[in-house]
Short mmCIF file of C-alpha atoms in Angstrom, two decimals:
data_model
loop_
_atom_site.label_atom_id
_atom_site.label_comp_id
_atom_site.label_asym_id
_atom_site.label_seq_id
_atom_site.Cartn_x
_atom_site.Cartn_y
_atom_site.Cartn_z
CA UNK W 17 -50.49 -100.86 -16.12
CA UNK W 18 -52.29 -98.22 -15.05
CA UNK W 19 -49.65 -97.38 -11.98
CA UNK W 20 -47.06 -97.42 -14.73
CA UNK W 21 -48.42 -95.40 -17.17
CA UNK W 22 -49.08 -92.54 -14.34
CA UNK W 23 -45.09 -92.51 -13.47
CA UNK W 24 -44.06 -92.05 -17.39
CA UNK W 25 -46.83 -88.92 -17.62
CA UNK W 26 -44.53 -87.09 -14.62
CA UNK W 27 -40.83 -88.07 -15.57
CA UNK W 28 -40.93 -85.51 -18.51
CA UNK W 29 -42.44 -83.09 -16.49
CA UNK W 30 -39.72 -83.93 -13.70
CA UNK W 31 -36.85 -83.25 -16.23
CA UNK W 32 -38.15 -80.24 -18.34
CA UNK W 33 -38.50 -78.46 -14.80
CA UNK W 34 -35.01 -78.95 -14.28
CA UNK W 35 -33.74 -77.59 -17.95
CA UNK W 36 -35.23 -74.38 -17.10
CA UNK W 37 -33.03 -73.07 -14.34
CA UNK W 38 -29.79 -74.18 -16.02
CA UNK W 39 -30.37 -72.18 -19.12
CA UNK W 40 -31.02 -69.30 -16.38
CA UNK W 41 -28.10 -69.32 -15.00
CA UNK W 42 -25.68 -70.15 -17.90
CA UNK W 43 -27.69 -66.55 -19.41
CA UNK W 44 -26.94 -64.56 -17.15
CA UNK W 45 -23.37 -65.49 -16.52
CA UNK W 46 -22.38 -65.24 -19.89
CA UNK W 47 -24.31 -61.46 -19.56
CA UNK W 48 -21.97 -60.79 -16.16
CA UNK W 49 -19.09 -62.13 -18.24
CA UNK W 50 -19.31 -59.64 -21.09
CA UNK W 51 -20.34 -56.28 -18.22
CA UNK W 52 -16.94 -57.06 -16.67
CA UNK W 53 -15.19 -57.06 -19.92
CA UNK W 54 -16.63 -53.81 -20.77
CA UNK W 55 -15.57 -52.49 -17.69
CA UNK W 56 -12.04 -53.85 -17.31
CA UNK W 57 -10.63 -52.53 -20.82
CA UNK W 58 -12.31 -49.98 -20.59
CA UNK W 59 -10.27 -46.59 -21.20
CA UNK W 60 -8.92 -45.41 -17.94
CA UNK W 61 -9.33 -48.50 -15.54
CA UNK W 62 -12.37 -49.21 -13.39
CA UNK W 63 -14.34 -47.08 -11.24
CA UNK W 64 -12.06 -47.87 -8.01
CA UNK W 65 -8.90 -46.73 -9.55
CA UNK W 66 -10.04 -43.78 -10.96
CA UNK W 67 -11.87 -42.68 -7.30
CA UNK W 68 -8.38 -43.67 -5.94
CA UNK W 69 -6.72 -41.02 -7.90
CA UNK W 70 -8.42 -37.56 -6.20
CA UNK W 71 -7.84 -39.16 -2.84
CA UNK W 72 -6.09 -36.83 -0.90
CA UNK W 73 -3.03 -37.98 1.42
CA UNK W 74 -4.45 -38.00 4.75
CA UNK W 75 -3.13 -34.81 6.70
CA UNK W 76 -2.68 -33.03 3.36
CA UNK W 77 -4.89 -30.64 1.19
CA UNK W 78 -5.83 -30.82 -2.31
CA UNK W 79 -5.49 -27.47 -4.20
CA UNK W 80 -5.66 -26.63 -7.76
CA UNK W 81 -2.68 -25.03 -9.46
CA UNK W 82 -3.97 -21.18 -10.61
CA UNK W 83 -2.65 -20.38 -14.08
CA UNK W 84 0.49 -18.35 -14.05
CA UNK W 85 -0.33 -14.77 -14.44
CA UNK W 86 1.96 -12.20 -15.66
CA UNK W 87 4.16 -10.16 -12.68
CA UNK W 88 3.01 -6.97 -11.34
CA UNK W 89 5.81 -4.12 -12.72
CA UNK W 90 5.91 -0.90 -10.96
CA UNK W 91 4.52 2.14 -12.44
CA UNK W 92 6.22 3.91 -15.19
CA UNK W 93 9.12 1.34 -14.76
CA UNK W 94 10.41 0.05 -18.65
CA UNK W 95 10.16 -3.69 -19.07
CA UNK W 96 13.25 -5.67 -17.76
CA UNK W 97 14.16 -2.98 -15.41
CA UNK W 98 13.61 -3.42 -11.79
CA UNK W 99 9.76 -2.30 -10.83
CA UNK W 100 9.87 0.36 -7.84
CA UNK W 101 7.93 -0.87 -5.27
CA UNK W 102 4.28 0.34 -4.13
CA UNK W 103 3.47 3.54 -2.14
CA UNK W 104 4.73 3.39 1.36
CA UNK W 105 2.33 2.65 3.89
CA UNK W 106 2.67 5.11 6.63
CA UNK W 107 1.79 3.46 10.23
CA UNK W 108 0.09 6.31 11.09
CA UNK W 109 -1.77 6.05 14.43
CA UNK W 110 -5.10 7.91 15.06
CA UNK W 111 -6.10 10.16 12.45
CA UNK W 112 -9.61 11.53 13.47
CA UNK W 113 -10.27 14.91 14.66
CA UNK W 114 -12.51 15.47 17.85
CA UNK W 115 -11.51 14.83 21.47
CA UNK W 116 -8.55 13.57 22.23
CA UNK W 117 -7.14 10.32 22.25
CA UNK W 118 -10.22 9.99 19.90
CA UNK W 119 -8.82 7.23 16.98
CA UNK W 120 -9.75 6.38 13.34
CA UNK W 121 -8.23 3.98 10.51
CA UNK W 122 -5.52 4.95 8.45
CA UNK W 123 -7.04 2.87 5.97
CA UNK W 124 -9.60 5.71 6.08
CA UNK W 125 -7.57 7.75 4.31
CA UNK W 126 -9.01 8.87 0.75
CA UNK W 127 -6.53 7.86 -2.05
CA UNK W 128 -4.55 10.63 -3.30
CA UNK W 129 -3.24 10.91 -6.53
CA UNK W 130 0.13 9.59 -7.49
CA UNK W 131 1.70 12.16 -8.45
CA UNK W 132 1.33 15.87 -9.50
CA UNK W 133 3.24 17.14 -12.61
CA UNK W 134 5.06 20.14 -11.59
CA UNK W 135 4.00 23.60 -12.95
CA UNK W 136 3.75 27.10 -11.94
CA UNK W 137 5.98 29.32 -9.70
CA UNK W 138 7.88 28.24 -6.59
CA UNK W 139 5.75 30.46 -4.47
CA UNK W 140 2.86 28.28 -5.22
CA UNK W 141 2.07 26.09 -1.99
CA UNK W 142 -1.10 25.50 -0.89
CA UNK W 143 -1.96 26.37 2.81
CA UNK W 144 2.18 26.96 3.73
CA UNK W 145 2.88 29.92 2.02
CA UNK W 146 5.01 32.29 3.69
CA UNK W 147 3.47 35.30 5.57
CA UNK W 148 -0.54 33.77 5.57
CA UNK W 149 -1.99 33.28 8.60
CA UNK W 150 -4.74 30.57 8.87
CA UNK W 151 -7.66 30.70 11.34
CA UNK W 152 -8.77 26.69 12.21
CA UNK W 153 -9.43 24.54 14.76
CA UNK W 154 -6.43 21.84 17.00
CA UNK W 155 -7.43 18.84 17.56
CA UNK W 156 -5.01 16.01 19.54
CA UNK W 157 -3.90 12.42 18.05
CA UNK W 158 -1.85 9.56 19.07
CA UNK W 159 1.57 9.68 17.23
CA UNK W 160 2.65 6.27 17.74
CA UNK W 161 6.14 6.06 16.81
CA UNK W 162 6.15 9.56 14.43
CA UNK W 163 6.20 7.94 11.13
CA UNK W 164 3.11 9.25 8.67
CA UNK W 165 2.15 10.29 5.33
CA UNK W 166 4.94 12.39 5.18
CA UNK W 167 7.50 9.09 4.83
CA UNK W 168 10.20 10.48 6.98
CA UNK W 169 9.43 7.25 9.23
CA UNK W 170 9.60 7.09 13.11
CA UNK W 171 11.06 9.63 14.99
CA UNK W 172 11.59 10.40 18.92
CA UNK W 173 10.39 13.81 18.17
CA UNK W 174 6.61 14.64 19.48
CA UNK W 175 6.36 18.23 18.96
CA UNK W 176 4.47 17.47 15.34
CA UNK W 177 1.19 17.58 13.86
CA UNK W 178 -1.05 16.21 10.69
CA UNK W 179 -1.94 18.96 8.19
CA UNK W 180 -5.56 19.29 6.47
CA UNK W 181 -5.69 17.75 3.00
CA UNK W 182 -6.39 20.76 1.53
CA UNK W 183 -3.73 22.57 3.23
CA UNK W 184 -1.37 19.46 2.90
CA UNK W 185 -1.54 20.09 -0.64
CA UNK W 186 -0.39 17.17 -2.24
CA UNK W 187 2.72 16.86 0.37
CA UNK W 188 3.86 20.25 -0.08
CA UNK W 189 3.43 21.21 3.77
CA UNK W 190 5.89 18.05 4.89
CA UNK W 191 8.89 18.96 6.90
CA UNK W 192 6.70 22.48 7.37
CA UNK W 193 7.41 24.60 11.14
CA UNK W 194 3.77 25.83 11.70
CA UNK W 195 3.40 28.48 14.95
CA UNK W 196 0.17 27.64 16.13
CA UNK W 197 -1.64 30.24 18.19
CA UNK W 198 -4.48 29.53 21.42
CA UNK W 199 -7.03 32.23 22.52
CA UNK W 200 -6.00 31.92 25.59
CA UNK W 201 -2.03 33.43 23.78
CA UNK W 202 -0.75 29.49 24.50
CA UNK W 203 1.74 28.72 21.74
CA UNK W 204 3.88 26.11 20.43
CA UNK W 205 5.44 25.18 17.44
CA UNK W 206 5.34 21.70 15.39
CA UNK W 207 6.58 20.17 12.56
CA UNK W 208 4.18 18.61 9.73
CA UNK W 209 4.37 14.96 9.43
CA UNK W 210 1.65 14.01 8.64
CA UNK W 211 -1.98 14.03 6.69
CA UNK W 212 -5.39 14.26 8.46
CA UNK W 213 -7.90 13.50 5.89
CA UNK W 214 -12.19 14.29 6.08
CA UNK W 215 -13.47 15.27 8.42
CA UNK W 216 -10.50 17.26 9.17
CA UNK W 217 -11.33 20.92 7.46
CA UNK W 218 -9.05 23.43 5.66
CA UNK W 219 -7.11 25.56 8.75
CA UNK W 220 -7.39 22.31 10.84
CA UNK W 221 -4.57 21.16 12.48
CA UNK W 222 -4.39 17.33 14.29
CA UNK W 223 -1.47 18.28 16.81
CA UNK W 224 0.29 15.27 19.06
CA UNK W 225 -0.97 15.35 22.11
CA UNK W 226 2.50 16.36 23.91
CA UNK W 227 1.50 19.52 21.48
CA UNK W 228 -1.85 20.05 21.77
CA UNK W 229 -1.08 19.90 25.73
CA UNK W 230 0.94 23.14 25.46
CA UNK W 231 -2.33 24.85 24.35
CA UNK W 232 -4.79 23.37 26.80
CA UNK W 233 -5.78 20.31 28.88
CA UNK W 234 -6.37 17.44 26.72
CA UNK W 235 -10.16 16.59 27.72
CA UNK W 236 -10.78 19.81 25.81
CA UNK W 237 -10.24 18.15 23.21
CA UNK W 238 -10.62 20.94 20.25
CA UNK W 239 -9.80 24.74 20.53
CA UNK W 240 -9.74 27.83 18.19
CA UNK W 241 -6.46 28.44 16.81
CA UNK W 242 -4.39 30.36 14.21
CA UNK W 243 -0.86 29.49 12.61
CA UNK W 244 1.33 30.39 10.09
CA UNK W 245 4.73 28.89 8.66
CA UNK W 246 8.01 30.17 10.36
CA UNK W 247 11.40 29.58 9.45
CA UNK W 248 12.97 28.08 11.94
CA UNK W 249 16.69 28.97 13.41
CA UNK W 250 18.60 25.26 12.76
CA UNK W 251 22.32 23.97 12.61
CA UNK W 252 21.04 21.00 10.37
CA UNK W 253 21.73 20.80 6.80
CA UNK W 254 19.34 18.78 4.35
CA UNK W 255 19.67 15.01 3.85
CA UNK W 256 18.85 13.04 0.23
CA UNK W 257 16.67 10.06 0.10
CA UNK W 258 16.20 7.66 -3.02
CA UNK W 259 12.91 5.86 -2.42
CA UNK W 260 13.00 1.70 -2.22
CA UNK W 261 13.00 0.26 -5.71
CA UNK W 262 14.95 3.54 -7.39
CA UNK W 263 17.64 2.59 -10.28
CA UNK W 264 18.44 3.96 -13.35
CA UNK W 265 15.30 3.11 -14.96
CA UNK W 266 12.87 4.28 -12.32
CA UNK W 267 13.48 6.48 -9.26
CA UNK W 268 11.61 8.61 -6.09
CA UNK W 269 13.37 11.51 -4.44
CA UNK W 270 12.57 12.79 -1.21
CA UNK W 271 14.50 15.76 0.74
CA UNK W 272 14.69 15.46 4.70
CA UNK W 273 15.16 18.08 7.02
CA UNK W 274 14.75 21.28 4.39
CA UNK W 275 14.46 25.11 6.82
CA UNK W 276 11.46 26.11 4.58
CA UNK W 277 8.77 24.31 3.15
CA UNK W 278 9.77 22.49 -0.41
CA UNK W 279 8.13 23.77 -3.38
CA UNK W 280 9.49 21.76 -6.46
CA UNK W 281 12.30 19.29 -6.98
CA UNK W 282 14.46 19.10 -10.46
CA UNK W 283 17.29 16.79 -11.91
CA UNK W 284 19.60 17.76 -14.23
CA UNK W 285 19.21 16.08 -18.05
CA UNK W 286 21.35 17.14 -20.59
CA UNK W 287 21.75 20.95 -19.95
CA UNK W 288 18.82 21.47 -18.85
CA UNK W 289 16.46 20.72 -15.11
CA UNK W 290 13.73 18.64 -15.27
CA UNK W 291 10.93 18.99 -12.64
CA UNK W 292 9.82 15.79 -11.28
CA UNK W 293 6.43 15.50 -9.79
CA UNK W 294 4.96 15.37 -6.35
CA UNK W 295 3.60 12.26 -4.64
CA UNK W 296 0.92 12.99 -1.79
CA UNK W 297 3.63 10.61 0.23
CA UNK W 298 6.31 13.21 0.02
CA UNK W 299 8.40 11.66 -3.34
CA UNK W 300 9.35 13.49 -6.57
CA UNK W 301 8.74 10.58 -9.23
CA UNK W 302 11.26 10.07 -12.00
CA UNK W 303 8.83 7.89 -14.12
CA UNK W 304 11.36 6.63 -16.59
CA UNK W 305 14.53 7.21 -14.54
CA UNK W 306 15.80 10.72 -16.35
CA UNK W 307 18.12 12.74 -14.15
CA UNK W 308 18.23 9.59 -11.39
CA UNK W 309 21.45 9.64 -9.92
CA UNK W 310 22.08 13.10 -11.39
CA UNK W 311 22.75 16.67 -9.93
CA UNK W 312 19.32 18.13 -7.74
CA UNK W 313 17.49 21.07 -7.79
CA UNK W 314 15.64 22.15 -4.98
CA UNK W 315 13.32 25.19 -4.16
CA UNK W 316 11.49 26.43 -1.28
CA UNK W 317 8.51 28.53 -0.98
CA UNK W 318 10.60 31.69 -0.84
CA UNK W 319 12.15 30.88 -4.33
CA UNK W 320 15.59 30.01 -3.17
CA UNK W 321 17.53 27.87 -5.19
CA UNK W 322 19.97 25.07 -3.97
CA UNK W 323 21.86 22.75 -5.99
CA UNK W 324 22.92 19.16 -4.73
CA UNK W 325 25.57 17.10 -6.85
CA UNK W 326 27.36 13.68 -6.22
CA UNK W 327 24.23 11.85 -4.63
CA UNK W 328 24.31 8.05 -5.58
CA UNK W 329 21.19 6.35 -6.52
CA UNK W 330 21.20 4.49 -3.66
CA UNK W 331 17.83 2.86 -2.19
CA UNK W 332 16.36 3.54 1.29
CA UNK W 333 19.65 5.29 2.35
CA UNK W 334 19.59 8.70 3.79
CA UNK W 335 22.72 10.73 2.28
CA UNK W 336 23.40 14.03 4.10
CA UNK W 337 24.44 17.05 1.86
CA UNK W 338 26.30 20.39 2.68
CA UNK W 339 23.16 23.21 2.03
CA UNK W 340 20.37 25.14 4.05
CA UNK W 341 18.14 27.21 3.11
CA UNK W 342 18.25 31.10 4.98
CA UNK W 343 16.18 31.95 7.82
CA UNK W 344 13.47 34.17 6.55
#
């Protein structure tokens, strides 16, 4: 009895301990149960989907679309009309003064103002007006290919120089025939093409080095001078340019290959002349396109007068014309 009585005292024991684990386990699956029903209607899909959808193709990049921002328009150009396109860059090649061969940045360059609203009499121009004589210092540069501030572009001509900024005056010595004078009585005359900005000084004059060669060896490298403006003897006549971007709406002017230096440029609106103003790249600006495609007025330093008619706006295109200015 008492062997029997010790078996019944351990069966309950026996079958409680195996109760326990089965309500366990039947807990926490019903808890897993409900977590992945959470997660499966969830908005959006699970976690691996939504990792899945920034995955980037392989051998491609992922890049954000930028907001669309409103289009540059050139200015002074009138909504819906084409926008003239930015200052010309002019591949100028060494612009530094010192010895020669000596280089700096065109990106150097200070920023000159857009454009100078005409005023004032014709005879007014800077450092190239007629019958001055400037005392300075030559310096050589690299031309490169010719082109410069000036925008006449490149050119197989090396006989030319980069003015002073003072003396550049806002363009108005471009296209200039400068005598420029040694100590030693050297000479040689060049045509302005181009700016040289600080530390260039006013009377200082960066000559090509084919130029500056006339003068004196070129491991001198800087020499007293003087110079003055002549006007030249030429069978030429002067060409009409309408800068890129020019229309009805909008246009630049530039005049190539004037005798004398160019004091002011007009267009005809109405019955009357309208003077445009100067660009330090060598452009007279119509800002909101009066007198583009109409007759032209031009001017040099002396005060001569020469009217051009029957030039087409017509962008980037060099149109020849019939008129000179005299040989002073």
């Amino acid at each position: 009895m008492a062997s029997s009585s010790h078996r019944r005292s351990r069966r309950p024991d026996r079958r409680s301990g195996r109760r326990v684990p089965v309500v366990a386990v039947v807990a926490v699956a019903a808890v897993a149960l409900v977590v992945s029903l959470v997660v499966a209607f969830r908005p959006g899909g699970g976690s691996d989907d939504a990792a899945r959808a920034v995955e980037p193709v392989a051998g491609t990049a992922v890049s954000a679309t930028p907001a669309t921002s409103p289009s540059a328009t050139g200015s002074g150009s009138p909504t819906g009309s084409p926008s003239p396109s930015p200052s010309p860059k002019a591949s100028t090649a060494s612009r530094g003064p010192g010895p020669a061969g000596a280089s700096a940045s065109p990106s150097a360059r200070p920023a000159r103002p857009a454009a100078r609203a005409g005023s004032g009499p014709a005879a007014s121009a800077g450092g190239v007006r007629p019958g001055t004589v400037h005392t300075g210092v030559a310096t050589a540069y690299d031309i490169g290919d010719g082109n410069g501030a000036c925008s006449y572009g490149p050119t197989s001509d090396v006989m030319t120089a980069a003015m002073n900024t003072a003396d550049y005056d806002t363009s108005t010595a471009c296209g200039a025939y400068v005598s420029v004078h040694a100590a030693n009585g050297a000479s040689v005359t060049v045509r302005i093409t181009n700016e040289c900005p600080a530390p260039c000084a006013p009377g200082q004059i960066d000559l090509s080095r084919q130029a500056f060669a006339e003068l004196a060896p070129l491991v001198t490298g800087r020499i007293a001078i003087t110079w003055s403006v002549l006007s030249p003897a030429t069978s030429g006549t002067i060409s009409i340019r309408y800068k890129t971007g020019s229309s009805a709406y909008w246009c630049g002017i530039q005049a190539i290959g004037h005798r004398n230096p160019l004091a002011r440029l007009e267009v005809r609106t109405g019955g009357s002349w309208t003077r445009l103003a100067r660009t330090g790249y060598n452009y007279f600006l119509s800002e909101h396109g009066a007198g583009c495609g109409s007759a032209i007025r031009l001017t040099d330093v002396f005060g001569e007068q020469l009217t051009v008619e029957g030039i087409a706006v017509r962008a980037n295109v060099v149109q020849p014309t019939r008129v000179q200015f005299a040989r002073h």
